[in-house]
Every structure is written in structure tokens, then in C-alpha cells.
Amino acid sequence: MEYNQKQLSILEAAEKLFASHGFHATSVRDIAHEADVNIAMISYYFGSKEKLIEAIFLKRIIAWKITLTATLSDTTRSYVERFDALVETYVTRVMSNPCFNLMMIRAQIQEDIAVNELIHENKKEVHDVIKSFINEGQESGVFKNDVDIMMMVVTLVGTTNHIMSTRHHFQRMSNLEHLTDTELQEYLIRHTSNHLKNLFKAILIHEA
């Protein structure tokens, strides 16, 4: 769905507040104030706070599934190159959109939020796409057969989300206080991607 600038402002404001305060602690009035719109406009465009958070997730999820499918179906690249691209794309996506990913973490903890089923379905679809890709690589003799795909996906998501959500602790522990926020983000994307690619190669690829 295409959104106009007012709608995008509302979505961005809601995403920021849901990430920092949680869904239940954020009111429509808070969102209206952050987006510099009136409450009636939010109601007109989205209907309710529940529909608003659903719109945020659908917007992000649809974009990610398109990117994931395009990355793994690019047969001009080898299986290893495509898996490396998956890791880099995912890490960049998470590190570049901390508000959304913090919001997703919060939403999964709070089981009574309506988007939990949407999150579950998205996780299942993403897992199935990655599983299908790895199975193809196994049939082609590129990947090992004894691979726990679920744990690989959990490792990718968990490691990236942990570093994203504790980035300033990571910065201090790694003696990187001299880096600006932009430099830190670039470092984390590169460092996390390389670590995960090396880890997954050891798990996936037959030793020469």
C-alpha cells in the first residue's frame, strides 16, 4: 500500500513511541502529538491503535519478504553468495531500523497484542523461505545435510537483535566510544555480518 506523507508521519511516530514505551503505554494522543496531527486524522486513516500497529508491521513485513525472496532467488549468484547476501541484508535492515525491531521485541513479549499472530505467521513464512533455499543447496551438494535450520535462523535473529538493542554497551565493552552513532552503526553492520557469515559457513559448508 502507498502512504501519503501524513500517513507516513503517523506510522513513524507510532513506531518510535511503541518501541520506547510499549503498545499499551502509548496513547493515540501521544502519537498525534509526536506526528503533529490531530487525533481525528489518525482515526480517519487507520481506525484504531490496533489497526495502526498492524499497518506498521504489514509495511515492514511485506518489504522484507520481497527483499528476502529476491535475494535468495538470484541464480546469477552462488548459494554461498546468496546466503552471505541474506545475512548482510538482514543485519543492515535490523541495525538501520532499531525502532521497528525494538517494537517487535516488545510485541512478542506482550502476548495480548493483536499483531502477535501476524508476527508468528511472518516468522514461519521467512523460516520456510530460508529452509527451502538451504534444502536446494543441500540437494546440489553445496550445503551439509545435518543442519538445524531453525537454530540457524534463531541465531541470525537473536544475535543481530541483541547487538542492536544493546549497542551502546557493546560500544563501551569494545572500546569504541570514539565512534559517532553513524560510525558505530556502520561498524556493527560490518562486524556482525562478518561474524555471522563465518559462523554459518562453518555450519553449512563441506570442508575442502
mmCIF file with all atom_site columns, N, CA and C in Angstrom, residues 31-72:
data_model
loop_
_atom_site.group_PDB
_atom_site.id
_atom_site.type_symbol
_atom_site.label_atom_id
_atom_site.label_alt_id
_atom_site.label_comp_id
_atom_site.label_asym_id
_atom_site.label_entity_id
_atom_site.label_seq_id
_atom_site.pdbx_PDB_ins_code
_atom_site.Cartn_x
_atom_site.Cartn_y
_atom_site.Cartn_z
_atom_site.occupancy
_atom_site.B_iso_or_equiv
_atom_site.pdbx_formal_charge
_atom_site.auth_seq_id
_atom_site.auth_comp_id
_atom_site.auth_asym_id
_atom_site.auth_atom_id
_atom_site.pdbx_PDB_model_num
ATOM 1   N N  . ILE A 1 31 ? 0.655  9.723   20.056 1.00 0.00 ? 31 ILE A N  1
ATOM 2   C CA . ILE A 1 31 ? 1.062  9.561   18.660 1.00 0.00 ? 31 ILE A CA 1
ATOM 3   C C  . ILE A 1 31 ? 0.719  10.813  17.858 1.00 0.00 ? 31 ILE A C  1
ATOM 4   N N  . ALA A 1 32 ? -0.456 11.344  18.074 1.00 0.00 ? 32 ALA A N  1
ATOM 5   C CA . ALA A 1 32 ? -0.881 12.557  17.373 1.00 0.00 ? 32 ALA A CA 1
ATOM 6   C C  . ALA A 1 32 ? 0.058  13.718  17.678 1.00 0.00 ? 32 ALA A C  1
ATOM 7   N N  . HIS A 1 33 ? 0.452  13.832  18.941 1.00 0.00 ? 33 HIS A N  1
ATOM 8   C CA . HIS A 1 33 ? 1.369  14.910  19.336 1.00 0.00 ? 33 HIS A CA 1
ATOM 9   C C  . HIS A 1 33 ? 2.732  14.722  18.673 1.00 0.00 ? 33 HIS A C  1
ATOM 10  N N  . GLU A 1 34 ? 3.234  13.488  18.687 1.00 0.00 ? 34 GLU A N  1
ATOM 11  C CA . GLU A 1 34 ? 4.548  13.206  18.091 1.00 0.00 ? 34 GLU A CA 1
ATOM 12  C C  . GLU A 1 34 ? 4.541  13.443  16.582 1.00 0.00 ? 34 GLU A C  1
ATOM 13  N N  . ALA A 1 35 ? 3.432  13.098  15.925 1.00 0.00 ? 35 ALA A N  1
ATOM 14  C CA . ALA A 1 35 ? 3.332  13.237  14.466 1.00 0.00 ? 35 ALA A CA 1
ATOM 15  C C  . ALA A 1 35 ? 2.864  14.624  14.037 1.00 0.00 ? 35 ALA A C  1
ATOM 16  N N  . ASP A 1 36 ? 2.488  15.444  15.027 1.00 0.00 ? 36 ASP A N  1
ATOM 17  C CA . ASP A 1 36 ? 1.979  16.800  14.768 1.00 0.00 ? 36 ASP A CA 1
ATOM 18  C C  . ASP A 1 36 ? 0.727  16.762  13.893 1.00 0.00 ? 36 ASP A C  1
ATOM 19  N N  . VAL A 1 37 ? -0.209 15.877  14.267 1.00 0.00 ? 37 VAL A N  1
ATOM 20  C CA . VAL A 1 37 ? -1.505 15.793  13.583 1.00 0.00 ? 37 VAL A CA 1
ATOM 21  C C  . VAL A 1 37 ? -2.583 15.737  14.668 1.00 0.00 ? 37 VAL A C  1
ATOM 22  N N  . ASN A 1 38 ? -3.840 15.877  14.278 1.00 0.00 ? 38 ASN A N  1
ATOM 23  C CA . ASN A 1 38 ? -4.899 15.744  15.271 1.00 0.00 ? 38 ASN A CA 1
ATOM 24  C C  . ASN A 1 38 ? -5.353 14.286  15.364 1.00 0.00 ? 38 ASN A C  1
ATOM 25  N N  . ILE A 1 39 ? -5.977 13.959  16.481 1.00 0.00 ? 39 ILE A N  1
ATOM 26  C CA . ILE A 1 39 ? -6.395 12.577  16.741 1.00 0.00 ? 39 ILE A CA 1
ATOM 27  C C  . ILE A 1 39 ? -7.372 12.075  15.683 1.00 0.00 ? 39 ILE A C  1
ATOM 28  N N  . ALA A 1 40 ? -8.225 12.970  15.212 1.00 0.00 ? 40 ALA A N  1
ATOM 29  C CA . ALA A 1 40 ? -9.224 12.584  14.204 1.00 0.00 ? 40 ALA A CA 1
ATOM 30  C C  . ALA A 1 40 ? -8.568 12.076  12.927 1.00 0.00 ? 40 ALA A C  1
ATOM 31  N N  . MET A 1 41 ? -7.405 12.634  12.604 1.00 0.00 ? 41 MET A N  1
ATOM 32  C CA . MET A 1 41 ? -6.709 12.210  11.383 1.00 0.00 ? 41 MET A CA 1
ATOM 33  C C  . MET A 1 41 ? -6.211 10.768  11.520 1.00 0.00 ? 41 MET A C  1
ATOM 34  N N  . ILE A 1 42 ? -5.737 10.409  12.700 1.00 0.00 ? 42 ILE A N  1
ATOM 35  C CA . ILE A 1 42 ? -5.284 9.035   12.933 1.00 0.00 ? 42 ILE A CA 1
ATOM 36  C C  . ILE A 1 42 ? -6.467 8.081   12.806 1.00 0.00 ? 42 ILE A C  1
ATOM 37  N N  . SER A 1 43 ? -7.589 8.472   13.388 1.00 0.00 ? 43 SER A N  1
ATOM 38  C CA . SER A 1 43 ? -8.795 7.650   13.302 1.00 0.00 ? 43 SER A CA 1
ATOM 39  C C  . SER A 1 43 ? -9.261 7.503   11.855 1.00 0.00 ? 43 SER A C  1
ATOM 40  N N  . TYR A 1 44 ? -9.174 8.590   11.101 1.00 0.00 ? 44 TYR A N  1
ATOM 41  C CA . TYR A 1 44 ? -9.613 8.584   9.708  1.00 0.00 ? 44 TYR A CA 1
ATOM 42  C C  . TYR A 1 44 ? -8.754 7.638   8.863  1.00 0.00 ? 44 TYR A C  1
ATOM 43  N N  . TYR A 1 45 ? -7.441 7.723   9.054  1.00 0.00 ? 45 TYR A N  1
ATOM 44  C CA . TYR A 1 45 ? -6.529 6.924   8.233  1.00 0.00 ? 45 TYR A CA 1
ATOM 45  C C  . TYR A 1 45 ? -6.427 5.468   8.684  1.00 0.00 ? 45 TYR A C  1
ATOM 46  N N  . PHE A 1 46 ? -6.447 5.226   10.003 1.00 0.00 ? 46 PHE A N  1
ATOM 47  C CA . PHE A 1 46 ? -6.139 3.888   10.492 1.00 0.00 ? 46 PHE A CA 1
ATOM 48  C C  . PHE A 1 46 ? -7.238 3.253   11.347 1.00 0.00 ? 46 PHE A C  1
ATOM 49  N N  . GLY A 1 47 ? -8.169 4.049   11.842 1.00 0.00 ? 47 GLY A N  1
ATOM 50  C CA . GLY A 1 47 ? -9.302 3.489   12.570 1.00 0.00 ? 47 GLY A CA 1
ATOM 51  C C  . GLY A 1 47 ? -9.083 3.301   14.050 1.00 0.00 ? 47 GLY A C  1
ATOM 52  N N  . SER A 1 48 ? -7.962 2.691   14.435 1.00 0.00 ? 48 SER A N  1
ATOM 53  C CA . SER A 1 48 ? -7.707 2.438   15.847 1.00 0.00 ? 48 SER A CA 1
ATOM 54  C C  . SER A 1 48 ? -6.216 2.232   16.062 1.00 0.00 ? 48 SER A C  1
ATOM 55  N N  . LYS A 1 49 ? -5.805 2.205   17.323 1.00 0.00 ? 49 LYS A N  1
ATOM 56  C CA . LYS A 1 49 ? -4.401 1.967   17.646 1.00 0.00 ? 49 LYS A CA 1
ATOM 57  C C  . LYS A 1 49 ? -3.989 0.562   17.218 1.00 0.00 ? 49 LYS A C  1
ATOM 58  N N  . GLU A 1 50 ? -4.906 -0.393  17.354 1.00 0.00 ? 50 GLU A N  1
ATOM 59  C CA . GLU A 1 50 ? -4.623 -1.769  16.941 1.00 0.00 ? 50 GLU A CA 1
ATOM 60  C C  . GLU A 1 50 ? -4.386 -1.861  15.442 1.00 0.00 ? 50 GLU A C  1
ATOM 61  N N  . LYS A 1 51 ? -5.209 -1.139  14.666 1.00 0.00 ? 51 LYS A N  1
ATOM 62  C CA . LYS A 1 51 ? -5.027 -1.139  13.214 1.00 0.00 ? 51 LYS A CA 1
ATOM 63  C C  . LYS A 1 51 ? -3.756 -0.398  12.810 1.00 0.00 ? 51 LYS A C  1
ATOM 64  N N  . LEU A 1 52 ? -3.368 0.559   13.614 1.00 0.00 ? 52 LEU A N  1
ATOM 65  C CA . LEU A 1 52 ? -2.153 1.329   13.339 1.00 0.00 ? 52 LEU A CA 1
ATOM 66  C C  . LEU A 1 52 ? -0.909 0.460   13.503 1.00 0.00 ? 52 LEU A C  1
ATOM 67  N N  . ILE A 1 53 ? -0.833 -0.282  14.593 1.00 0.00 ? 53 ILE A N  1
ATOM 68  C CA . ILE A 1 53 ? 0.344  -1.141  14.794 1.00 0.00 ? 53 ILE A CA 1
ATOM 69  C C  . ILE A 1 53 ? 0.363  -2.257  13.746 1.00 0.00 ? 53 ILE A C  1
ATOM 70  N N  . GLU A 1 54 ? -0.824 -2.715  13.355 1.00 0.00 ? 54 GLU A N  1
ATOM 71  C CA . GLU A 1 54 ? -0.901 -3.727  12.298 1.00 0.00 ? 54 GLU A CA 1
ATOM 72  C C  . GLU A 1 54 ? -0.367 -3.171  10.984 1.00 0.00 ? 54 GLU A C  1
ATOM 73  N N  . ALA A 1 55 ? -0.690 -1.928  10.677 1.00 0.00 ? 55 ALA A N  1
ATOM 74  C CA . ALA A 1 55 ? -0.207 -1.293  9.444  1.00 0.00 ? 55 ALA A CA 1
ATOM 75  C C  . ALA A 1 55 ? 1.311  -1.164  9.451  1.00 0.00 ? 55 ALA A C  1
ATOM 76  N N  . ILE A 1 56 ? 1.882  -0.843  10.614 1.00 0.00 ? 56 ILE A N  1
ATOM 77  C CA . ILE A 1 56 ? 3.341  -0.739  10.724 1.00 0.00 ? 56 ILE A CA 1
ATOM 78  C C  . ILE A 1 56 ? 3.979  -2.081  10.406 1.00 0.00 ? 56 ILE A C  1
ATOM 79  N N  . PHE A 1 57 ? 3.463  -3.137  11.010 1.00 0.00 ? 57 PHE A N  1
ATOM 80  C CA . PHE A 1 57 ? 4.043  -4.461  10.792 1.00 0.00 ? 57 PHE A CA 1
ATOM 81  C C  . PHE A 1 57 ? 3.874  -4.919  9.347  1.00 0.00 ? 57 PHE A C  1
ATOM 82  N N  . LEU A 1 58 ? 2.705  -4.705  8.781  1.00 0.00 ? 58 LEU A N  1
ATOM 83  C CA . LEU A 1 58 ? 2.487  -5.121  7.394  1.00 0.00 ? 58 LEU A CA 1
ATOM 84  C C  . LEU A 1 58 ? 3.431  -4.393  6.442  1.00 0.00 ? 58 LEU A C  1
ATOM 85  N N  . LYS A 1 59 ? 3.620  -3.100  6.668  1.00 0.00 ? 59 LYS A N  1
ATOM 86  C CA . LYS A 1 59 ? 4.516  -2.308  5.820  1.00 0.00 ? 59 LYS A CA 1
ATOM 87  C C  . LYS A 1 59 ? 5.932  -2.867  5.855  1.00 0.00 ? 59 LYS A C  1
ATOM 88  N N  . ARG A 1 60 ? 6.431  -3.146  7.043  1.00 0.00 ? 60 ARG A N  1
ATOM 89  C CA . ARG A 1 60 ? 7.793  -3.651  7.198  1.00 0.00 ? 60 ARG A CA 1
ATOM 90  C C  . ARG A 1 60 ? 7.918  -5.099  6.725  1.00 0.00 ? 60 ARG A C  1
ATOM 91  N N  . ILE A 1 61 ? 6.933  -5.917  7.079  1.00 0.00 ? 61 ILE A N  1
ATOM 92  C CA . ILE A 1 61 ? 6.991  -7.335  6.754  1.00 0.00 ? 61 ILE A CA 1
ATOM 93  C C  . ILE A 1 61 ? 6.941  -7.572  5.252  1.00 0.00 ? 61 ILE A C  1
ATOM 94  N N  . ILE A 1 62 ? 6.046  -6.877  4.570  1.00 0.00 ? 62 ILE A N  1
ATOM 95  C CA . ILE A 1 62 ? 5.922  -7.058  3.116  1.00 0.00 ? 62 ILE A CA 1
ATOM 96  C C  . ILE A 1 62 ? 7.218  -6.663  2.417  1.00 0.00 ? 62 ILE A C  1
ATOM 97  N N  . ALA A 1 63 ? 7.803  -5.544  2.841  1.00 0.00 ? 63 ALA A N  1
ATOM 98  C CA . ALA A 1 63 ? 9.061  -5.091  2.232  1.00 0.00 ? 63 ALA A CA 1
ATOM 99  C C  . ALA A 1 63 ? 10.172 -6.108  2.464  1.00 0.00 ? 63 ALA A C  1
ATOM 100 N N  . TRP A 1 64 ? 10.235 -6.688  3.669  1.00 0.00 ? 64 TRP A N  1
ATOM 101 C CA . TRP A 1 64 ? 11.276 -7.662  3.983  1.00 0.00 ? 64 TRP A CA 1
ATOM 102 C C  . TRP A 1 64 ? 11.100 -8.944  3.178  1.00 0.00 ? 64 TRP A C  1
ATOM 103 N N  . LYS A 1 65 ? 9.874  -9.427  3.037  1.00 0.00 ? 65 LYS A N  1
ATOM 104 C CA . LYS A 1 65 ? 9.649  -10.665 2.293  1.00 0.00 ? 65 LYS A CA 1
ATOM 105 C C  . LYS A 1 65 ? 10.010 -10.503 0.815  1.00 0.00 ? 65 LYS A C  1
ATOM 106 N N  . ILE A 1 66 ? 9.727  -9.342  0.256  1.00 0.00 ? 66 ILE A N  1
ATOM 107 C CA . ILE A 1 66 ? 10.096 -9.073  -1.140 1.00 0.00 ? 66 ILE A CA 1
ATOM 108 C C  . ILE A 1 66 ? 11.611 -9.095  -1.288 1.00 0.00 ? 66 ILE A C  1
ATOM 109 N N  . THR A 1 67 ? 12.308 -8.432  -0.364 1.00 0.00 ? 67 THR A N  1
ATOM 110 C CA . THR A 1 67 ? 13.768 -8.379  -0.400 1.00 0.00 ? 67 THR A CA 1
ATOM 111 C C  . THR A 1 67 ? 14.373 -9.765  -0.200 1.00 0.00 ? 67 THR A C  1
ATOM 112 N N  . LEU A 1 68 ? 13.857 -10.510 0.779  1.00 0.00 ? 68 LEU A N  1
ATOM 113 C CA . LEU A 1 68 ? 14.367 -11.853 1.069  1.00 0.00 ? 68 LEU A CA 1
ATOM 114 C C  . LEU A 1 68 ? 14.216 -12.770 -0.131 1.00 0.00 ? 68 LEU A C  1
ATOM 115 N N  . THR A 1 69 ? 13.038 -12.778 -0.729 1.00 0.00 ? 69 THR A N  1
ATOM 116 C CA . THR A 1 69 ? 12.781 -13.644 -1.881 1.00 0.00 ? 69 THR A CA 1
ATOM 117 C C  . THR A 1 69 ? 13.682 -13.285 -3.054 1.00 0.00 ? 69 THR A C  1
ATOM 118 N N  . ALA A 1 70 ? 13.837 -11.980 -3.318 1.00 0.00 ? 70 ALA A N  1
ATOM 119 C CA . ALA A 1 70 ? 14.685 -11.533 -4.418 1.00 0.00 ? 70 ALA A CA 1
ATOM 120 C C  . ALA A 1 70 ? 16.142 -11.921 -4.179 1.00 0.00 ? 70 ALA A C  1
ATOM 121 N N  . THR A 1 71 ? 16.597 -11.812 -2.947 1.00 0.00 ? 71 THR A N  1
ATOM 122 C CA . THR A 1 71 ? 17.988 -12.134 -2.601 1.00 0.00 ? 71 THR A CA 1
ATOM 123 C C  . THR A 1 71 ? 18.286 -13.613 -2.807 1.00 0.00 ? 71 THR A C  1
ATOM 124 N N  . LEU A 1 72 ? 17.406 -14.475 -2.322 1.00 0.00 ? 72 LEU A N  1
ATOM 125 C CA . LEU A 1 72 ? 17.669 -15.910 -2.383 1.00 0.00 ? 72 LEU A CA 1
ATOM 126 C C  . LEU A 1 72 ? 17.340 -16.538 -3.735 1.00 0.00 ? 72 LEU A C  1
#
